Short mmCIF file of C-alpha atoms and ligand atoms in Angstrom, two decimals:
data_model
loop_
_atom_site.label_atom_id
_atom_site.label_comp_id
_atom_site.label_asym_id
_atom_site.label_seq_id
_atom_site.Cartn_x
_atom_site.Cartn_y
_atom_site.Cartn_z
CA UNK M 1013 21.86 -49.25 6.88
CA UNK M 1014 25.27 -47.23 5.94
CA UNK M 1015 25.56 -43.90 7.37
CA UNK M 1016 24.79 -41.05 5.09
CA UNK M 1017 27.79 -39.09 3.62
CA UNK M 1018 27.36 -35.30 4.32
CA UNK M 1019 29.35 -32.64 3.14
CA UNK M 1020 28.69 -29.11 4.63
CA UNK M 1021 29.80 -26.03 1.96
CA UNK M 1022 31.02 -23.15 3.71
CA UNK M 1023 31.90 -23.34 7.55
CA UNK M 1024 30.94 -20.20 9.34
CA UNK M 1025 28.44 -19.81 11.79
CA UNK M 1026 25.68 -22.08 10.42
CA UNK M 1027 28.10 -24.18 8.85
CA UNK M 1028 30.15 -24.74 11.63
CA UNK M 1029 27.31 -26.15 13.78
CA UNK M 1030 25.61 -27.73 11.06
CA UNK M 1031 28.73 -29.60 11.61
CA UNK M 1032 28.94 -30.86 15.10
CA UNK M 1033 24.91 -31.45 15.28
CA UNK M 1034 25.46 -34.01 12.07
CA UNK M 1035 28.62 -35.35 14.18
CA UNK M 1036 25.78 -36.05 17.10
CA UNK M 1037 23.69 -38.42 15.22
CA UNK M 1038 24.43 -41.90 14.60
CA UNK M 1039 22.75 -42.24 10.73
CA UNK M 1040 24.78 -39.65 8.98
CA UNK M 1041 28.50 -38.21 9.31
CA UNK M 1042 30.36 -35.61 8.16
CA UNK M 1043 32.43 -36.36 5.25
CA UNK M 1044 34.28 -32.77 5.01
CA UNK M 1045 33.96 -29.31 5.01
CA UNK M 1046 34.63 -26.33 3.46
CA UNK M 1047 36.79 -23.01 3.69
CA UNK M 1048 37.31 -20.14 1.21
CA UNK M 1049 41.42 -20.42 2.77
CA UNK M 1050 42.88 -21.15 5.65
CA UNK M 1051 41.70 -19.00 7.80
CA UNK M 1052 40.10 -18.63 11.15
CA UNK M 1053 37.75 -21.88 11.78
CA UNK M 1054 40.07 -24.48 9.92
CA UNK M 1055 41.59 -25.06 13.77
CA UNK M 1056 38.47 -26.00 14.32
CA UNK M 1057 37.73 -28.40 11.68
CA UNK M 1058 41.30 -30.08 12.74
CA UNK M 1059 40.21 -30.31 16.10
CA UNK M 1060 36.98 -32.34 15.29
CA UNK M 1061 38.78 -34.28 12.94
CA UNK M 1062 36.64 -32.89 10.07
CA UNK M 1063 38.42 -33.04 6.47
CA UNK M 1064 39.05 -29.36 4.93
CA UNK M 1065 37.81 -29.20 1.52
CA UNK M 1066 38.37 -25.51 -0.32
CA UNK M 1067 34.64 -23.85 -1.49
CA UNK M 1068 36.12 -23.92 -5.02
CA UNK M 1069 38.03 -25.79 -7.64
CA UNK M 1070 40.08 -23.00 -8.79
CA UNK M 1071 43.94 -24.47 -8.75
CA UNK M 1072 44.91 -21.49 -7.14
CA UNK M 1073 42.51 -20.95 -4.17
CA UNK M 1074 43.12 -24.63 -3.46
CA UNK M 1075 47.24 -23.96 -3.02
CA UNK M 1076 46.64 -21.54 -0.99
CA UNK M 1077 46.47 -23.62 2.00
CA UNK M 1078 49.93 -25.04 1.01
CA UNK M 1079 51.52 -22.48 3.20
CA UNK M 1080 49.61 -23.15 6.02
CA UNK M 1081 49.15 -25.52 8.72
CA UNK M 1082 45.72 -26.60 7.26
CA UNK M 1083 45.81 -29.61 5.12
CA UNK M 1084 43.18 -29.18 2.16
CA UNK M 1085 41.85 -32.20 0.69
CA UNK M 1086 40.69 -31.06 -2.15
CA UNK M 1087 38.37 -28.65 -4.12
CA UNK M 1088 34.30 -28.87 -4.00
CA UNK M 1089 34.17 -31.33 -6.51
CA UNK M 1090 36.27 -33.67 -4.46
CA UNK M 1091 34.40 -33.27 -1.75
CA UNK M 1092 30.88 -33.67 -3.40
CA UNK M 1093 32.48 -36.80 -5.50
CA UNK M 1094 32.11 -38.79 -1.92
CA UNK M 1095 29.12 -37.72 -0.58
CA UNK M 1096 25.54 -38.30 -0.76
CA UNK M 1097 23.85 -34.67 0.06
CA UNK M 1098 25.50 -31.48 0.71
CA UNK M 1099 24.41 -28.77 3.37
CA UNK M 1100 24.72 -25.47 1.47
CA UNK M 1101 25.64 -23.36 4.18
CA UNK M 1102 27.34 -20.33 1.56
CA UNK M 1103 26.94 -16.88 2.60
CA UNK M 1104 23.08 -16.07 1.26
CA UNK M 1105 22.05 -15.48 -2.47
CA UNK M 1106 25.14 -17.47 -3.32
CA UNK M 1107 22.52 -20.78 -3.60
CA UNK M 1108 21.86 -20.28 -7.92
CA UNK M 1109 25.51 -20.80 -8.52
CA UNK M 1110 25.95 -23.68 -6.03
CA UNK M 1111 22.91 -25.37 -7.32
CA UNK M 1112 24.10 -26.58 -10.38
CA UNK M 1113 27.13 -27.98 -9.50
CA UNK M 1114 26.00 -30.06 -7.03
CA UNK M 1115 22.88 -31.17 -9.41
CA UNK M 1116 25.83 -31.75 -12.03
CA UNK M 1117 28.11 -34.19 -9.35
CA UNK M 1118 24.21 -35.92 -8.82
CA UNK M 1119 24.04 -35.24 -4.98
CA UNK M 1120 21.16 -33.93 -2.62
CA UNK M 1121 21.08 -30.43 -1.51
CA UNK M 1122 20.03 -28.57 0.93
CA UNK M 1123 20.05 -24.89 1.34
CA UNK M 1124 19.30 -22.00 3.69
CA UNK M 1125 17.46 -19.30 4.53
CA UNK M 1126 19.52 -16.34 3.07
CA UNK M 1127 17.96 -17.65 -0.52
CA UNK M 1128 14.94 -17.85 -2.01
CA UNK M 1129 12.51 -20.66 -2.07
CA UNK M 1130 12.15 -19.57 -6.11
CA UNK M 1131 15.64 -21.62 -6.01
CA UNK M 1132 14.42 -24.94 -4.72
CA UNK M 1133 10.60 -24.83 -5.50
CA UNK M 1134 10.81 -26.19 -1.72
CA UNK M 1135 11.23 -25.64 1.22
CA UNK M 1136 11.50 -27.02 4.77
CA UNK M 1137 10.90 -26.79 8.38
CA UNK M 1138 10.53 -30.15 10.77
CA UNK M 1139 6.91 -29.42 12.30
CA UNK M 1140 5.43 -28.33 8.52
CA UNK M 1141 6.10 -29.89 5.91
CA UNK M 1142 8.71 -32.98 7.03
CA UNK M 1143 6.75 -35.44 4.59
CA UNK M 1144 6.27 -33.27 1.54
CA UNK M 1145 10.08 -32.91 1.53
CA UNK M 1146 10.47 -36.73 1.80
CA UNK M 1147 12.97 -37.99 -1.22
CA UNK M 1148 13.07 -34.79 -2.46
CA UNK M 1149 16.24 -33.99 -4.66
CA UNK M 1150 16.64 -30.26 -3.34
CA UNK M 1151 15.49 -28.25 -0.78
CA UNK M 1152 15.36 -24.69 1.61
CA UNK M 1153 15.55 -24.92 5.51
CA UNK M 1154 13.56 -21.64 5.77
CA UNK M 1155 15.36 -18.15 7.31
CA UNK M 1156 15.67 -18.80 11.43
CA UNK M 1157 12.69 -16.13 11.78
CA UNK M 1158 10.54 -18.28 9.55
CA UNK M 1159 11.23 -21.25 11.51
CA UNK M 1160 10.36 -19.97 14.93
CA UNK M 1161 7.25 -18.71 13.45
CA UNK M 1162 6.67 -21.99 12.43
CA UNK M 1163 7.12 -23.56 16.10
CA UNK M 1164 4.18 -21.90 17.22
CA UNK M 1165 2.35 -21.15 14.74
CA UNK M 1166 1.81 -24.40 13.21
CA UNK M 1167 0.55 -26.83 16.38
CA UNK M 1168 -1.69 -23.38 17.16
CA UNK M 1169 -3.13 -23.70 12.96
CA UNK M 1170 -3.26 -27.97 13.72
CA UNK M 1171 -5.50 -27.41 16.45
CA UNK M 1172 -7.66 -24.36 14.68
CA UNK M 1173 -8.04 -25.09 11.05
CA UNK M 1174 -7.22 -21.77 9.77
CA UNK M 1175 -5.11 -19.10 11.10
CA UNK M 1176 -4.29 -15.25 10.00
CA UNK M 1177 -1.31 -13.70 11.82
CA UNK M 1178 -0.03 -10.40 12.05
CA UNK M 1179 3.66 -10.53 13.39
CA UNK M 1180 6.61 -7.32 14.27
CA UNK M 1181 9.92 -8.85 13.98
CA UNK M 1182 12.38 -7.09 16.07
CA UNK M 1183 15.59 -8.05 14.55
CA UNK M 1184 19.10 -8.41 15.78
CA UNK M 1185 21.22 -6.17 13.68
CA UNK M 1186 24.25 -8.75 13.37
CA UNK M 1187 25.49 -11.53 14.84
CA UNK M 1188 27.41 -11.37 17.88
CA UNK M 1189 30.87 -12.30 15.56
CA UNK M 1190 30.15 -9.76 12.62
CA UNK M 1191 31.77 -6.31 12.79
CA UNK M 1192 30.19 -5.07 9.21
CA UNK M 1193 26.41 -4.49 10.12
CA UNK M 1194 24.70 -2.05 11.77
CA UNK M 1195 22.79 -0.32 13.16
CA UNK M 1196 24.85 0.55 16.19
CA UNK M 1197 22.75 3.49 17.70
CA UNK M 1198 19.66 3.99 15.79
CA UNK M 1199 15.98 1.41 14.90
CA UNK M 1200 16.04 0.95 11.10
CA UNK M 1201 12.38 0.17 9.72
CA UNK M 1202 12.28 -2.50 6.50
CA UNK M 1203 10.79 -0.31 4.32
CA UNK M 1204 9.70 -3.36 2.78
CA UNK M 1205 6.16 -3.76 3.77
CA UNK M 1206 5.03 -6.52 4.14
CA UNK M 1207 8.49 -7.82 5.18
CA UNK M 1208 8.88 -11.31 3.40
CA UNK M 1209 9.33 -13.17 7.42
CA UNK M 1210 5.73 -13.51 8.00
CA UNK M 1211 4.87 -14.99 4.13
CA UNK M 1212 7.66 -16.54 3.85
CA UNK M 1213 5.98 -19.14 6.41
CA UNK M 1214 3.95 -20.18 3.67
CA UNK M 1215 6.53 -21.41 1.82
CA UNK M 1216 6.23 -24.13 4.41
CA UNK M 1217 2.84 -24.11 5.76
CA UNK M 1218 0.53 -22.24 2.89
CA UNK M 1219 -2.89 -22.13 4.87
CA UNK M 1220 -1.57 -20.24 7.36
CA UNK M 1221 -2.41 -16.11 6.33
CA UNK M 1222 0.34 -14.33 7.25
CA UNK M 1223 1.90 -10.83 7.08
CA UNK M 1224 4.76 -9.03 9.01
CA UNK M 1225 6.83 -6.07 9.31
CA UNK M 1226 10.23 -5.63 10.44
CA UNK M 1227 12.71 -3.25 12.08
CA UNK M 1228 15.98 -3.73 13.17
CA UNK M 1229 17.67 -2.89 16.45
CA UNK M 1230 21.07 -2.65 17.97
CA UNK M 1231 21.74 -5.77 19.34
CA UNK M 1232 23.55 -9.31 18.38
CA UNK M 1233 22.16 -11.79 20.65
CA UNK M 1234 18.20 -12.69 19.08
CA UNK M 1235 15.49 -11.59 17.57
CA UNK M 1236 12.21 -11.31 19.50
CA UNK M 1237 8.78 -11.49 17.48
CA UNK M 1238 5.33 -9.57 18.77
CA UNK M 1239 2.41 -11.36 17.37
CA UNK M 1240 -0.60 -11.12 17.15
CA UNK M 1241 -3.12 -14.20 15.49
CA UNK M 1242 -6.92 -13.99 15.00
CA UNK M 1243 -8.36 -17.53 15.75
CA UNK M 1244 -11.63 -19.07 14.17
CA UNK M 1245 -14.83 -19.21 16.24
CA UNK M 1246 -15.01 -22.18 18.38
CA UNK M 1247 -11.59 -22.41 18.33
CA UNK M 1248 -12.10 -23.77 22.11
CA UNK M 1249 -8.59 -22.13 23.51
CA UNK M 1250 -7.95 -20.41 26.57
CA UNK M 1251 -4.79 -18.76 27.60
CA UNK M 1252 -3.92 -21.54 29.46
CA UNK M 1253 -4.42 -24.35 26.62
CA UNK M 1254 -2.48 -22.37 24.52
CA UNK M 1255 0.24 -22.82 27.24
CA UNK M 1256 0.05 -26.00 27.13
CA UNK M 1257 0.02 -26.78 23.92
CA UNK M 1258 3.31 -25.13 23.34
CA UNK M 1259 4.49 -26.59 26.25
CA UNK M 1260 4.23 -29.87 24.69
CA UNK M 1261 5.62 -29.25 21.31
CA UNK M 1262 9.18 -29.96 20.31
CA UNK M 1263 11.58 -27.11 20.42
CA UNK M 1264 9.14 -24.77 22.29
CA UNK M 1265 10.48 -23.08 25.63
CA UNK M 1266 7.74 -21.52 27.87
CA UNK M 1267 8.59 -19.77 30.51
CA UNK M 1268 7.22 -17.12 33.10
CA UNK M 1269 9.26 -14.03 32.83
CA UNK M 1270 8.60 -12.39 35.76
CA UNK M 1271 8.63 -15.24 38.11
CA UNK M 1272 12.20 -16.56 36.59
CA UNK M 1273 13.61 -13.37 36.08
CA UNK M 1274 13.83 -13.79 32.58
CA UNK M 1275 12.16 -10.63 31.20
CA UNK M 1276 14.91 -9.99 28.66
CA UNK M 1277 16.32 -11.56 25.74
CA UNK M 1278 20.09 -10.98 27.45
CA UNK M 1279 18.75 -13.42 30.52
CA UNK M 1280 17.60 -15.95 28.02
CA UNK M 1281 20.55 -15.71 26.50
CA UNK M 1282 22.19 -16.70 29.78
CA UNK M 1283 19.97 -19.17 29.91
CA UNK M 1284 21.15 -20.67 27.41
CA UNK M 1285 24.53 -20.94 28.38
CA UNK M 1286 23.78 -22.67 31.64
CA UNK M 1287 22.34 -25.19 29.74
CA UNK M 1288 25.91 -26.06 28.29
CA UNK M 1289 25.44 -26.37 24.64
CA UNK M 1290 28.26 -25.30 22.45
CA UNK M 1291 28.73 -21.28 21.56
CA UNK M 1292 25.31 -20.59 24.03
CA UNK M 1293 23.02 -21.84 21.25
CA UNK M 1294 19.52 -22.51 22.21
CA UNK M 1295 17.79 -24.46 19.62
CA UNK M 1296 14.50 -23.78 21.02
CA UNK M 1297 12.19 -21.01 20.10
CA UNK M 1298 11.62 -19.21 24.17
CA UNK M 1299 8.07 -17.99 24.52
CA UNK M 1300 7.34 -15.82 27.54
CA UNK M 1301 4.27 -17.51 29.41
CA UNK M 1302 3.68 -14.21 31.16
CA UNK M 1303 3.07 -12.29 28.38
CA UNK M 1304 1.00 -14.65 26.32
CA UNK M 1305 -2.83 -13.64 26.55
CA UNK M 1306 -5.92 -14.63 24.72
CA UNK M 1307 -9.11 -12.46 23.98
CA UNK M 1308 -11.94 -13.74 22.54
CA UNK M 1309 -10.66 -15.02 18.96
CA UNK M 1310 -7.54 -12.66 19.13
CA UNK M 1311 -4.36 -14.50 20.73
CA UNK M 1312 -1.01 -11.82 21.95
CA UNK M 1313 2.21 -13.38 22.37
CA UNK M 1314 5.86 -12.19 22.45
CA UNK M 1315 8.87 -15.08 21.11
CA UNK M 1316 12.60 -14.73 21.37
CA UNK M 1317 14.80 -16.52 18.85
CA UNK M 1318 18.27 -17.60 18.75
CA UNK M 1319 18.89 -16.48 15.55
CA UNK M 1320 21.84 -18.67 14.64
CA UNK M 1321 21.19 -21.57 15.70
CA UNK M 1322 17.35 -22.61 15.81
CA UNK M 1323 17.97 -24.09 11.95
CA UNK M 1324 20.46 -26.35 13.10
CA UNK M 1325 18.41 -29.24 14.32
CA UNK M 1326 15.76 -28.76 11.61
CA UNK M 1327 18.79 -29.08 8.82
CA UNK M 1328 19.74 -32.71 10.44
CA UNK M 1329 15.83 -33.54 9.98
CA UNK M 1330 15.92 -32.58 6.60
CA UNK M 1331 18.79 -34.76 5.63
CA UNK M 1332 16.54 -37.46 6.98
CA UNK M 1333 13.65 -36.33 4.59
CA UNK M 1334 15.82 -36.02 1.67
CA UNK M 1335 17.61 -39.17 2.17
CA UNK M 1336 14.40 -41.10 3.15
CA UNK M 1337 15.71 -42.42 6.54
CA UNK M 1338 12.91 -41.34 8.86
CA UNK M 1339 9.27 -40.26 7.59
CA UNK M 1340 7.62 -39.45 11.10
CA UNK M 1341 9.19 -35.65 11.70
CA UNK M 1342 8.29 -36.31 15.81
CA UNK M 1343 10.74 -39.47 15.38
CA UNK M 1344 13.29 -37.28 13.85
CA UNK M 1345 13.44 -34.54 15.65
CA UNK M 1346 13.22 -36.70 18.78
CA UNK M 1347 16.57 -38.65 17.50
CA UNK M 1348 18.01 -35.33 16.79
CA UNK M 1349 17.65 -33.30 19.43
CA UNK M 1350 18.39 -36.57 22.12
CA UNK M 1351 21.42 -37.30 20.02
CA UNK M 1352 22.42 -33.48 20.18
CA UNK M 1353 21.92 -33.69 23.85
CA UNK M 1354 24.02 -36.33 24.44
CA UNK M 1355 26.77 -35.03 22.03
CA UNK M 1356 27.23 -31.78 24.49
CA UNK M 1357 26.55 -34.00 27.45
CA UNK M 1358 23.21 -31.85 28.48
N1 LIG L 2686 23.83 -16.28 10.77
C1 LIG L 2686 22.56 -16.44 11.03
O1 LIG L 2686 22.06 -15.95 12.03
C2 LIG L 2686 21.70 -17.25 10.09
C3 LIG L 2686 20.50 -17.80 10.57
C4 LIG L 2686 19.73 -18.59 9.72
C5 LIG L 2686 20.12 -18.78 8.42
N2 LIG L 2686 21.27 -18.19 7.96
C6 LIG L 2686 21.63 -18.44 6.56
O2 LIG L 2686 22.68 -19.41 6.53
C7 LIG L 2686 23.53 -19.18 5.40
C8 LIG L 2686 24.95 -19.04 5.90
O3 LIG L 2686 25.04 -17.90 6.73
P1 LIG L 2686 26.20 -17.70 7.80
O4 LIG L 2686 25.71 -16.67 8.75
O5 LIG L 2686 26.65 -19.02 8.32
O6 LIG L 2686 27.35 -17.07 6.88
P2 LIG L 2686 28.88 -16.89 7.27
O7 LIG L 2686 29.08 -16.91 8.74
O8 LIG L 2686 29.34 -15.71 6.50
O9 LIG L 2686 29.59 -18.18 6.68
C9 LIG L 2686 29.61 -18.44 5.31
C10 LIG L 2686 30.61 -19.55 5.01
O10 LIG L 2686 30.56 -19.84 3.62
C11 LIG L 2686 31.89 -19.83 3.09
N3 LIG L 2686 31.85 -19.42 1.70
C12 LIG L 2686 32.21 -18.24 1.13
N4 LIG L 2686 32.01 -18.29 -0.19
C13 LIG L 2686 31.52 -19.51 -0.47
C14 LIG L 2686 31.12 -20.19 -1.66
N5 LIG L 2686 31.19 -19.62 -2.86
N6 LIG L 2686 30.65 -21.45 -1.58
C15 LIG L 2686 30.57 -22.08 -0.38
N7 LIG L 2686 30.93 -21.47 0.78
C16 LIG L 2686 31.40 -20.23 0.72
C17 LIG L 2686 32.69 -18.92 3.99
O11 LIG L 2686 34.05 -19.32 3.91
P3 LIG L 2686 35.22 -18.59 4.73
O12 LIG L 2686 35.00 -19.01 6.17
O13 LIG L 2686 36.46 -19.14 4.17
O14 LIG L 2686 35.04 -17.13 4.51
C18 LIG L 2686 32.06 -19.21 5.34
O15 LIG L 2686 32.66 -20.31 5.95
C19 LIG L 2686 22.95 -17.93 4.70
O16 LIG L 2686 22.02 -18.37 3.72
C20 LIG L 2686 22.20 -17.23 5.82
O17 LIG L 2686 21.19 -16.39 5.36
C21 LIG L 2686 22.09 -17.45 8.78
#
């Protein structure tokens, strides 16, 4: 079978290693992406030998890489004209606008978690809802809170048969490479309440109940979630089982805090370094074994996630979906993350 023809729009931080993890795989490449102008990350695009396409067809925005070393192949329509889905990886909210065009140049999309699911009517993560997204025209890989709510809570609803969660997300304030947001010195409620993180899970997984709130603190480096899920009778768990489980589902890290020295989200961060992939990333959602505990029906656990980059695998699974390549989601995200692996040599 020919490899599938991906385009990525917008290279920033998702964008960028939306990029190298569709590099990793063997059924799908990276036809070119896209930059506003040539500005910081087209070096990088040159170095991995990915075309430069500009996010626009305006004449102008498109000669404005003439003056600089970056060679631009084109505008978005170019771009789209050769490939067979597109990875809409846009700053958020900017999804309604893309949609179209891409539905008018008759290519797949795929979009992410800074818009709403209203835009798609779908949305995806690998351990939910892989199959329901199979051949689907357009889609949502949901926010990078949703999807490490997703990690544990779905095996934990597979085993149960029903589920109702209460979940705090304690959110990074920006991004380690943004110098707009805040706060800097101060822990800003979302007034919001419920916040949409927790039901925004059942966009994916609907028979999970679900509410959260949220507040954000000052830090860059993740976002850590306290939660707190009420199991059915007879659910026949223990503290330990639920361990396990997690311990043997994909993209799950367990590991004791105290005994590792990992009681912070700054040591898993280091962590995650060690382990060599590209910019730190750790693709895995890291639950503390130490501080999960089970009473009676009622299950406590604390998760730390790597806010930009736990969506990148589940992105390269939904190309699969969309494109019909691989319908098992344990096969695909098996490929994925052992072609990812090998790409950074881990
Ligand atoms: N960052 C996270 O932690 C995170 C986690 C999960 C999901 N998301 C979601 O992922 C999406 C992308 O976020 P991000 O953090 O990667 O944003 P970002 O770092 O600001 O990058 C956005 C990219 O889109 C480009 N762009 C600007 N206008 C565009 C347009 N009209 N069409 C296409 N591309 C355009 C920008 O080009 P220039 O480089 O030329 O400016 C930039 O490369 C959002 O939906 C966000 O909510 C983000």
């Amino acid at each position: 079978m020919s490899t599938v023809r991906v385009a990525i729009n917008g290279y920033g931080t998702i964008g960028k290693r939306v990029a190298d993890a569709v590099d990793a795989q063997d059924d799908m490449e990276v036809v070119g992406v896209t930059k506003t102008g040539p500005s910081f990350g087209c070096e990088m695009a040159v170095r991995k030998n990915f075309d430069i396409y500009c996010t626009s067809d305006d004449p102008d925005m498109i000669a404005s890489f003439e003056s600089s070393p970056f060679k631009c192949k084109g505008g978005l329509k170019d771009l789209l004209s050769i490939s067979d889905v597109v990875i809409d990886c846009s700053p958020g909210k900017m999804g309604a606008e893309n949609l179209g065009k891409y539905q008018d140049a008759g290519v797949k999309s795929i979009f992410q978690g800074g818009e709403k699911h209203s835009l798609t009517g779908l949305s995806y993560t690998s351990c939910a809802n892989h199959s329901e997204n199979y051949g689907a025209e357009t889609t949502r890989v949901v926010s990078c809170n949703t999807t490490g709510l997703s990690r544990t809570l779905v095996p934990l609803y597979e085993h149960c048969g029903s589920l109702k969660v209460e979940c705090t997300m304690i959110r990074r304030a920006a991004d380690p490479g943004d110098s707009k947001k805040g706060p800097i010195n101060a822990i800003k409620p979302v007034l919001k309440v419920p916040s949409h993180h927790g039901p925004d899970v059942m966009t994916v997984k609907p028979e999970i109940e679900i509410n959260s709130l949220a507040v954000a603190v000052p830090t860059t480096i993740m976002h850590v979630h306290a939660i707190i899920a009420d199991l059915p009778e007879g659910h026949g768990l223990s503290t330990e089982s639920v361990i396990e489980m997690w311990k043997s589902s994909p993209r799950v890290i367990v590991m004791n805090g105290e005994g590792n020295r990992i009681t912070t989200t700054a040591e898993v961060m280091e962590m995650a370094r060690d382990i060599g992939r590209k910019w730190g990333d750790l693709h895995e959602i890291f639950v503390w074994e130490d501080g999960v505990r089970l009473m009676g029906n009622r299950l406590y656990y604390f998760q730390a996630i790597h806010q930009e980059s736990d969506v990148i695998p589940e992105n390269i699974d939904c190309v699969r979906a969309l494109m019909e390549i691989e319908k098992n989601w344990q096969k695909s995200v098996k490929k994925t993350d052992d072609a990812i692996s090998s790409y950074y040599n881990i």
